Amino acid sequence: MLEIRNIVKQYAAHRALDDVSLYVPEGKIFGLLGPNGAGKTSLIRIINQITAPDSGEIFFNNQPLSSQHIGAIGYLPEERGLYKKMKVGEQMIYLARLKGLSHSDARTRLNYWFDKLEIGSWWDKRIEDLSKGMQQKVQFVATVLHEPQLIILDEPFSGFDPVNAQVIQDEILELNEKGATIIYSTHRMETVEELCDNIALINKSKKVLDGSVKEIKKQYNSQTYLIDYQGPLLPDGLLDNASQFNIIAHTSHQDETQLKIKLAETVTLNQAIHHLLDKIQITQIKEIIPSIHDIFIEKVSQSSVTHA
Amino acid sequence: MHKIALIIQREYLTRVRKRSFLLTTFLVPLFFIGMYVGIIFLTKKSFDETHAVVYIIDQEGTIAPKLKSTKNITYIHSNKALQEQLSTLKDEEASNTSILVVPKDFLSSPNVEFLAANKPNVTTQNEIKSNLSDIIRDFKYQKLGINIDSLHNIDTTVAINAKEVTADGETKDSNTEIAMGIALALSILVYISLFLYGSQVMRGIIEEKSNRIIEVIISSVKPFQLMMGKIIGIGLVGLTQFVLWIVLSFMLAGVASTFFVSKAELGEQVIGSKMMESNGEQIAQSGSSLNGISPEAWAMIQSVNFTEIIVCFFIFFLGGYLIYSALFAAVGSAVDSETEASQFTMPITMPLLLTYALSFGVLMNDPHGTVATWLSFIPFTSPIAMLVRIPFGVPLWQIVVSALLLIAGFIFTTWVAARIYRVGILMYGKKPSYKELLKWFRYKS
């Protein structure tokens, strides 16, 4: 869908993007993560052709990205904005026509969206007369009205109450199911795991991590497990010859006892269980999977250390 | 191209539909017409106040026919007796009516009685005095055997007819005062409108920037398209306003003048009916003075080439607008709020301000001098300087060269402004310095 190769963007003394390459697969939700000032907005602006990179190439459906792709991209910037004095319907049609839609097409699709989100009564209202949340909804419609193949959402949930955030999230998923590729830029890690198939992490102008969420989690597998068992805490012989793992923590609650272990390198879970089997009555084993949030924090602090 | 048209359409329609646009479009001509009407009204009022109707009871018998009505006094020969006439003085509430009694022995002892309902007007008295003195003088000349006609022929007034010699060697009537008046009006009009529409462009850009809609728009169109769309759209608003003003002014002037002419004619008839001995020429003169414009002045006004002035006005207003609005656009893109903008608008509008100030002095006093000619070629000053010169007559080649330079200036400033604009619209936070603006200008796209 979108292939970014070796993008460099220099602003005077500041290098906003340093040799960044990404691949956004078709029909997926792609999470673009990174702390403030990492270069996410610079990258998004380059994809939107708002600014041009100093070097590097971008391919959209295997064609070099050009102005003919503008109509195929929908962009919701982090800083929202609409013409305050303009009426909702008129403004939506204007924005859709700037993306290349005809007046009548824009009108039909707008009616569809306004019905769907139950905001039809807003047609003749001025933007300034709507609440902030309502404005956000309108702007979301403006972003997707021209049915773009690629939708770029920069913090799409900020400013929404939980109910409306859910409405928008459902709409995003539905658009994705219908075939739209989505680039989702955010700090909100919990939604990343829920929504994204693939992610890329940018820090200090460089890409530090990318891949599918599953693979990344596997890669960052901490080899840590929670083992529930019945019986007394630390029965005799539990730690005899226990070179396969370290016990990080152990807790006891009524007759349920829990162990947290970290496997030694090259040791499989089976080997560890084998060692434990004849010593304790295992009721449950659960792998502790690092959250994207943890990986994010770890990666960012790591690169900060190496830069310092 | 299609997208620029959409932007122009939006910029144009949102402004033209505003109440403030309709208000200024219709109120400004009304204001000017109101001034015109006011001046006529005041002139007419002062005419009414100073104009006197004087009934003459001529006991001498030869004086009344010799008293000819003047601009300020209408003499009416009354055949009534004094008592009878006095009662009409009371009946008629007109304060400007009075009675002049010329006694039998007037020529030998020149004393007259002047009877008025109110305190007699000194100016009227003085004029009557001089008119009567003339009659006595003529009478005395006659008695001495001096030919009055040849005496009058000795008195001569010299009239100067100013003619302008054009390049082709033709002569045409010229009136410096009218040219100056038009030049002044053009200078003020262009100065104000360049500022007005230029700052509208700037305000529109600041609005888009502070609204943060700019990023949405420029993900659909190129920054240059947005900037040009805005400049052209607002320019069209300005043109619409001017065209409406011209049309409305002509319409209202037409209505007003027919209204006033008919009223003036009516007034003459009333006065005329009272006149038993009247002089047609004098009525015509007093009638035209009611309109406040003498026939000579009308001829002068008609000699002014309005078509040339209007065409040149549109060319130079448009050229100036395009240059200055591009500069205003660059300023608007660089700042976050209007208050920050003043630091940058000051220097860019300096040439405009300077030419405007000069138009009242050097440009108007010496419209074909070195300073005026140079200023009318420099694109930043020519919109005002050339328009100030045009009513005085400017060779066509100079107008063409100046217009071409204006176009070149517009292309140059737009190019510079667009380079600052494309960077500026995405910059928020602290106000940039000139050094930073230069840096933005140098950025690769």
mmCIF file of N, CA, C and O in Angstrom, chain B residues 169-223:
data_model
loop_
_atom_site.group_PDB
_atom_site.id
_atom_site.type_symbol
_atom_site.label_atom_id
_atom_site.label_comp_id
_atom_site.label_asym_id
_atom_site.label_seq_id
_atom_site.Cartn_x
_atom_site.Cartn_y
_atom_site.Cartn_z
ATOM 1 N N GLY B 169 -0.222 68.211 -30.403
ATOM 2 C CA GLY B 169 -0.339 69.597 -30.796
ATOM 3 C C GLY B 169 -1.761 70.116 -30.695
ATOM 4 O O GLY B 169 -2.033 71.266 -30.984
ATOM 5 N N GLU B 170 -2.682 69.266 -30.289
ATOM 6 C CA GLU B 170 -4.063 69.732 -30.121
ATOM 7 C C GLU B 170 -4.175 70.502 -28.814
ATOM 8 O O GLU B 170 -3.401 70.296 -27.887
ATOM 9 N N THR B 171 -5.141 71.351 -28.772
ATOM 10 C CA THR B 171 -5.375 72.015 -27.498
ATOM 11 C C THR B 171 -6.673 71.489 -26.915
ATOM 12 O O THR B 171 -7.597 71.115 -27.628
ATOM 13 N N LYS B 172 -6.706 71.403 -25.618
ATOM 14 C CA LYS B 172 -7.958 71.024 -24.981
ATOM 15 C C LYS B 172 -8.122 71.818 -23.690
ATOM 16 O O LYS B 172 -7.140 72.263 -23.109
ATOM 17 N N ASP B 173 -9.347 71.963 -23.291
ATOM 18 C CA ASP B 173 -9.592 72.717 -22.075
ATOM 19 C C ASP B 173 -9.017 71.952 -20.903
ATOM 20 O O ASP B 173 -9.120 70.741 -20.828
ATOM 21 N N SER B 174 -8.386 72.648 -20.001
ATOM 22 C CA SER B 174 -7.912 71.945 -18.822
ATOM 23 C C SER B 174 -8.305 72.740 -17.604
ATOM 24 O O SER B 174 -8.341 73.955 -17.621
ATOM 25 N N ASN B 175 -8.628 72.009 -16.589
ATOM 26 C CA ASN B 175 -8.940 72.675 -15.345
ATOM 27 C C ASN B 175 -8.179 71.979 -14.244
ATOM 28 O O ASN B 175 -8.451 70.848 -13.880
ATOM 29 N N THR B 176 -7.163 72.669 -13.764
ATOM 30 C CA THR B 176 -6.271 72.079 -12.785
ATOM 31 C C THR B 176 -7.010 71.718 -11.512
ATOM 32 O O THR B 176 -6.755 70.682 -10.914
ATOM 33 N N GLU B 177 -7.960 72.538 -11.133
ATOM 34 C CA GLU B 177 -8.647 72.271 -9.871
ATOM 35 C C GLU B 177 -9.436 70.971 -9.922
ATOM 36 O O GLU B 177 -9.387 70.171 -8.994
ATOM 37 N N ILE B 178 -10.151 70.786 -11.032
ATOM 38 C CA ILE B 178 -10.927 69.551 -11.139
ATOM 39 C C ILE B 178 -10.000 68.342 -11.196
ATOM 40 O O ILE B 178 -10.229 67.327 -10.535
ATOM 41 N N ALA B 179 -8.884 68.468 -11.954
ATOM 42 C CA ALA B 179 -7.919 67.366 -12.027
ATOM 43 C C ALA B 179 -7.388 67.046 -10.638
ATOM 44 O O ALA B 179 -7.274 65.886 -10.245
ATOM 45 N N MET B 180 -7.091 68.086 -9.870
ATOM 46 C CA MET B 180 -6.565 67.870 -8.515
ATOM 47 C C MET B 180 -7.596 67.168 -7.642
ATOM 48 O O MET B 180 -7.260 66.253 -6.890
ATOM 49 N N GLY B 181 -8.821 67.603 -7.785
ATOM 50 C CA GLY B 181 -9.886 66.990 -6.991
ATOM 51 C C GLY B 181 -9.996 65.509 -7.288
ATOM 52 O O GLY B 181 -10.052 64.678 -6.369
ATOM 53 N N ILE B 182 -9.989 65.172 -8.580
ATOM 54 C CA ILE B 182 -10.114 63.764 -8.961
ATOM 55 C C ILE B 182 -8.888 62.988 -8.489
ATOM 56 O O ILE B 182 -8.988 61.888 -7.945
ATOM 57 N N ALA B 183 -7.695 63.593 -8.674
ATOM 58 C CA ALA B 183 -6.461 62.925 -8.256
ATOM 59 C C ALA B 183 -6.486 62.615 -6.763
ATOM 60 O O ALA B 183 -6.132 61.517 -6.329
ATOM 61 N N LEU B 184 -6.963 63.581 -6.017
ATOM 62 C CA LEU B 184 -7.034 63.421 -4.567
ATOM 63 C C LEU B 184 -7.982 62.278 -4.202
ATOM 64 O O LEU B 184 -7.650 61.401 -3.398
ATOM 65 N N ALA B 185 -9.140 62.286 -4.844
ATOM 66 C CA ALA B 185 -10.122 61.248 -4.559
ATOM 67 C C ALA B 185 -9.556 59.874 -4.905
ATOM 68 O O ALA B 185 -9.683 58.919 -4.129
ATOM 69 N N LEU B 186 -8.869 59.774 -6.058
ATOM 70 C CA LEU B 186 -8.296 58.487 -6.467
ATOM 71 C C LEU B 186 -7.237 58.029 -5.484
ATOM 72 O O LEU B 186 -7.178 56.863 -5.102
ATOM 73 N N SER B 187 -6.395 58.976 -5.052
ATOM 74 C CA SER B 187 -5.319 58.641 -4.128
ATOM 75 C C SER B 187 -5.891 58.068 -2.827
ATOM 76 O O SER B 187 -5.458 57.017 -2.353
ATOM 77 N N ILE B 188 -6.891 58.738 -2.301
ATOM 78 C CA ILE B 188 -7.490 58.282 -1.042
ATOM 79 C C ILE B 188 -8.159 56.930 -1.241
ATOM 80 O O ILE B 188 -7.973 55.990 -0.458
ATOM 81 N N LEU B 189 -8.895 56.809 -2.338
ATOM 82 C CA LEU B 189 -9.646 55.575 -2.595
ATOM 83 C C LEU B 189 -8.706 54.372 -2.735
ATOM 84 O O LEU B 189 -8.918 53.329 -2.123
ATOM 85 N N VAL B 190 -7.637 54.543 -3.519
ATOM 86 C CA VAL B 190 -6.713 53.421 -3.725
ATOM 87 C C VAL B 190 -5.984 53.090 -2.435
ATOM 88 O O VAL B 190 -5.858 51.923 -2.058
ATOM 89 N N TYR B 191 -5.546 54.134 -1.731
ATOM 90 C CA TYR B 191 -4.816 53.900 -0.491
ATOM 91 C C TYR B 191 -5.669 53.104 0.493
ATOM 92 O O TYR B 191 -5.249 52.075 1.016
ATOM 93 N N ILE B 192 -6.896 53.573 0.692
ATOM 94 C CA ILE B 192 -7.768 52.912 1.664
ATOM 95 C C ILE B 192 -8.098 51.494 1.210
ATOM 96 O O ILE B 192 -8.016 50.545 1.982
ATOM 97 N N SER B 193 -8.426 51.324 -0.072
ATOM 98 C CA SER B 193 -8.870 49.995 -0.488
ATOM 99 C C SER B 193 -7.714 48.993 -0.535
ATOM 100 O O SER B 193 -7.916 47.818 -0.244
ATOM 101 N N LEU B 194 -6.494 49.452 -0.876
ATOM 102 C CA LEU B 194 -5.364 48.516 -0.844
ATOM 103 C C LEU B 194 -5.154 48.008 0.576
ATOM 104 O O LEU B 194 -4.922 46.823 0.807
ATOM 105 N N PHE B 195 -5.256 48.923 1.516
ATOM 106 C CA PHE B 195 -5.109 48.550 2.913
ATOM 107 C C PHE B 195 -6.225 47.604 3.350
ATOM 108 O O PHE B 195 -5.995 46.568 3.963
ATOM 109 N N LEU B 196 -7.435 47.999 2.974
ATOM 110 C CA LEU B 196 -8.626 47.267 3.403
ATOM 111 C C LEU B 196 -8.594 45.824 2.905
ATOM 112 O O LEU B 196 -8.699 44.880 3.684
ATOM 113 N N TYR B 197 -8.413 45.661 1.596
ATOM 114 C CA TYR B 197 -8.489 44.311 1.036
ATOM 115 C C TYR B 197 -7.217 43.527 1.322
ATOM 116 O O TYR B 197 -7.258 42.315 1.525
ATOM 117 N N GLY B 198 -6.068 44.234 1.357
ATOM 118 C CA GLY B 198 -4.819 43.556 1.696
ATOM 119 C C GLY B 198 -4.895 42.953 3.093
ATOM 120 O O GLY B 198 -4.553 41.795 3.311
ATOM 121 N N SER B 199 -5.405 43.734 4.036
ATOM 122 C CA SER B 199 -5.453 43.213 5.403
ATOM 123 C C SER B 199 -6.550 42.149 5.537
ATOM 124 O O SER B 199 -6.471 41.301 6.419
ATOM 125 N N GLN B 200 -7.539 42.188 4.647
ATOM 126 C CA GLN B 200 -8.528 41.090 4.664
ATOM 127 C C GLN B 200 -7.870 39.772 4.292
ATOM 128 O O GLN B 200 -8.185 38.725 4.864
ATOM 129 N N VAL B 201 -6.951 39.821 3.320
ATOM 130 C CA VAL B 201 -6.205 38.615 2.940
ATOM 131 C C VAL B 201 -5.416 38.118 4.140
ATOM 132 O O VAL B 201 -5.454 36.934 4.494
ATOM 133 N N MET B 202 -4.742 39.056 4.802
ATOM 134 C CA MET B 202 -3.929 38.681 5.952
ATOM 135 C C MET B 202 -4.794 38.075 7.059
ATOM 136 O O MET B 202 -4.452 37.034 7.616
ATOM 137 N N ARG B 203 -5.920 38.722 7.328
ATOM 138 C CA ARG B 203 -6.785 38.236 8.396
ATOM 139 C C ARG B 203 -7.329 36.848 8.072
ATOM 140 O O ARG B 203 -7.418 35.990 8.939
ATOM 141 N N GLY B 204 -7.677 36.638 6.805
ATOM 142 C CA GLY B 204 -8.182 35.330 6.389
ATOM 143 C C GLY B 204 -7.157 34.234 6.640
ATOM 144 O O GLY B 204 -7.499 33.139 7.095
ATOM 145 N N ILE B 205 -5.889 34.550 6.365
ATOM 146 C CA ILE B 205 -4.838 33.549 6.537
ATOM 147 C C ILE B 205 -4.592 33.283 8.016
ATOM 148 O O ILE B 205 -4.461 32.132 8.438
ATOM 149 N N ILE B 206 -4.566 34.366 8.802
ATOM 150 C CA ILE B 206 -4.377 34.173 10.246
ATOM 151 C C ILE B 206 -5.524 33.339 10.809
ATOM 152 O O ILE B 206 -5.310 32.467 11.652
ATOM 153 N N GLU B 207 -6.726 33.592 10.310
ATOM 154 C CA GLU B 207 -7.892 32.831 10.771
ATOM 155 C C GLU B 207 -7.707 31.334 10.470
ATOM 156 O O GLU B 207 -7.894 30.491 11.340
ATOM 157 N N GLU B 208 -7.311 31.027 9.242
ATOM 158 C CA GLU B 208 -7.113 29.623 8.872
ATOM 159 C C GLU B 208 -6.026 28.984 9.718
ATOM 160 O O GLU B 208 -6.103 27.819 10.080
ATOM 161 N N LYS B 209 -5.016 29.802 10.023
ATOM 162 C CA LYS B 209 -3.912 29.265 10.798
ATOM 163 C C LYS B 209 -4.340 29.024 12.240
ATOM 164 O O LYS B 209 -4.082 27.953 12.796
ATOM 165 N N SER B 210 -5.002 30.001 12.833
ATOM 166 C CA SER B 210 -5.367 29.841 14.241
ATOM 167 C C SER B 210 -6.521 28.842 14.397
ATOM 168 O O SER B 210 -6.634 28.188 15.425
ATOM 169 N N ASN B 211 -7.343 28.708 13.376
ATOM 170 C CA ASN B 211 -8.384 27.670 13.378
ATOM 171 C C ASN B 211 -7.814 26.274 13.219
ATOM 172 O O ASN B 211 -8.500 25.296 13.422
ATOM 173 N N ARG B 212 -6.612 26.244 12.704
ATOM 174 C CA ARG B 212 -5.920 24.985 12.412
ATOM 175 C C ARG B 212 -6.561 24.213 11.268
ATOM 176 O O ARG B 212 -6.343 23.008 11.141
ATOM 177 N N ILE B 213 -7.368 24.902 10.473
ATOM 178 C CA ILE B 213 -7.939 24.177 9.337
ATOM 179 C C ILE B 213 -6.917 24.095 8.218
ATOM 180 O O ILE B 213 -7.020 23.287 7.310
ATOM 181 N N ILE B 214 -5.894 24.926 8.331
ATOM 182 C CA ILE B 214 -4.911 25.040 7.259
ATOM 183 C C ILE B 214 -4.335 23.672 6.872
ATOM 184 O O ILE B 214 -4.163 23.371 5.698
ATOM 185 N N GLU B 215 -4.093 22.829 7.900
ATOM 186 C CA GLU B 215 -3.455 21.554 7.600
ATOM 187 C C GLU B 215 -4.387 20.639 6.810
ATOM 188 O O GLU B 215 -3.952 19.867 5.966
ATOM 189 N N VAL B 216 -5.683 20.733 7.110
ATOM 190 C CA VAL B 216 -6.657 19.938 6.359
ATOM 191 C C VAL B 216 -6.693 20.396 4.903
ATOM 192 O O VAL B 216 -6.664 19.586 3.977
ATOM 193 N N ILE B 217 -6.705 21.722 4.730
ATOM 194 C CA ILE B 217 -6.820 22.265 3.367
ATOM 195 C C ILE B 217 -5.581 21.921 2.553
ATOM 196 O O ILE B 217 -5.684 21.476 1.408
ATOM 197 N N ILE B 218 -4.398 22.130 3.141
ATOM 198 C CA ILE B 218 -3.211 21.898 2.321
ATOM 199 C C ILE B 218 -2.861 20.424 2.197
ATOM 200 O O ILE B 218 -1.916 20.072 1.515
ATOM 201 N N SER B 219 -3.662 19.541 2.841
ATOM 202 C CA SER B 219 -3.503 18.134 2.480
ATOM 203 C C SER B 219 -4.327 17.842 1.223
ATOM 204 O O SER B 219 -4.240 16.770 0.650
ATOM 205 N N SER B 220 -5.164 18.808 0.807
ATOM 206 C CA SER B 220 -5.940 18.648 -0.422
ATOM 207 C C SER B 220 -5.425 19.513 -1.568
ATOM 208 O O SER B 220 -5.526 19.137 -2.721
ATOM 209 N N VAL B 221 -4.923 20.694 -1.234
ATOM 210 C CA VAL B 221 -4.437 21.588 -2.286
ATOM 211 C C VAL B 221 -3.042 22.071 -1.928
ATOM 212 O O VAL B 221 -2.616 21.975 -0.782
ATOM 213 N N LYS B 222 -2.351 22.612 -2.931
ATOM 214 C CA LYS B 222 -1.014 23.137 -2.672
ATOM 215 C C LYS B 222 -1.142 24.487 -1.960
ATOM 216 O O LYS B 222 -2.091 25.236 -2.221
ATOM 217 N N PRO B 223 -0.200 24.788 -1.053
ATOM 218 C CA PRO B 223 -0.268 26.077 -0.363
ATOM 219 C C PRO B 223 -0.403 27.244 -1.337
ATOM 220 O O PRO B 223 -1.135 28.186 -1.089
#
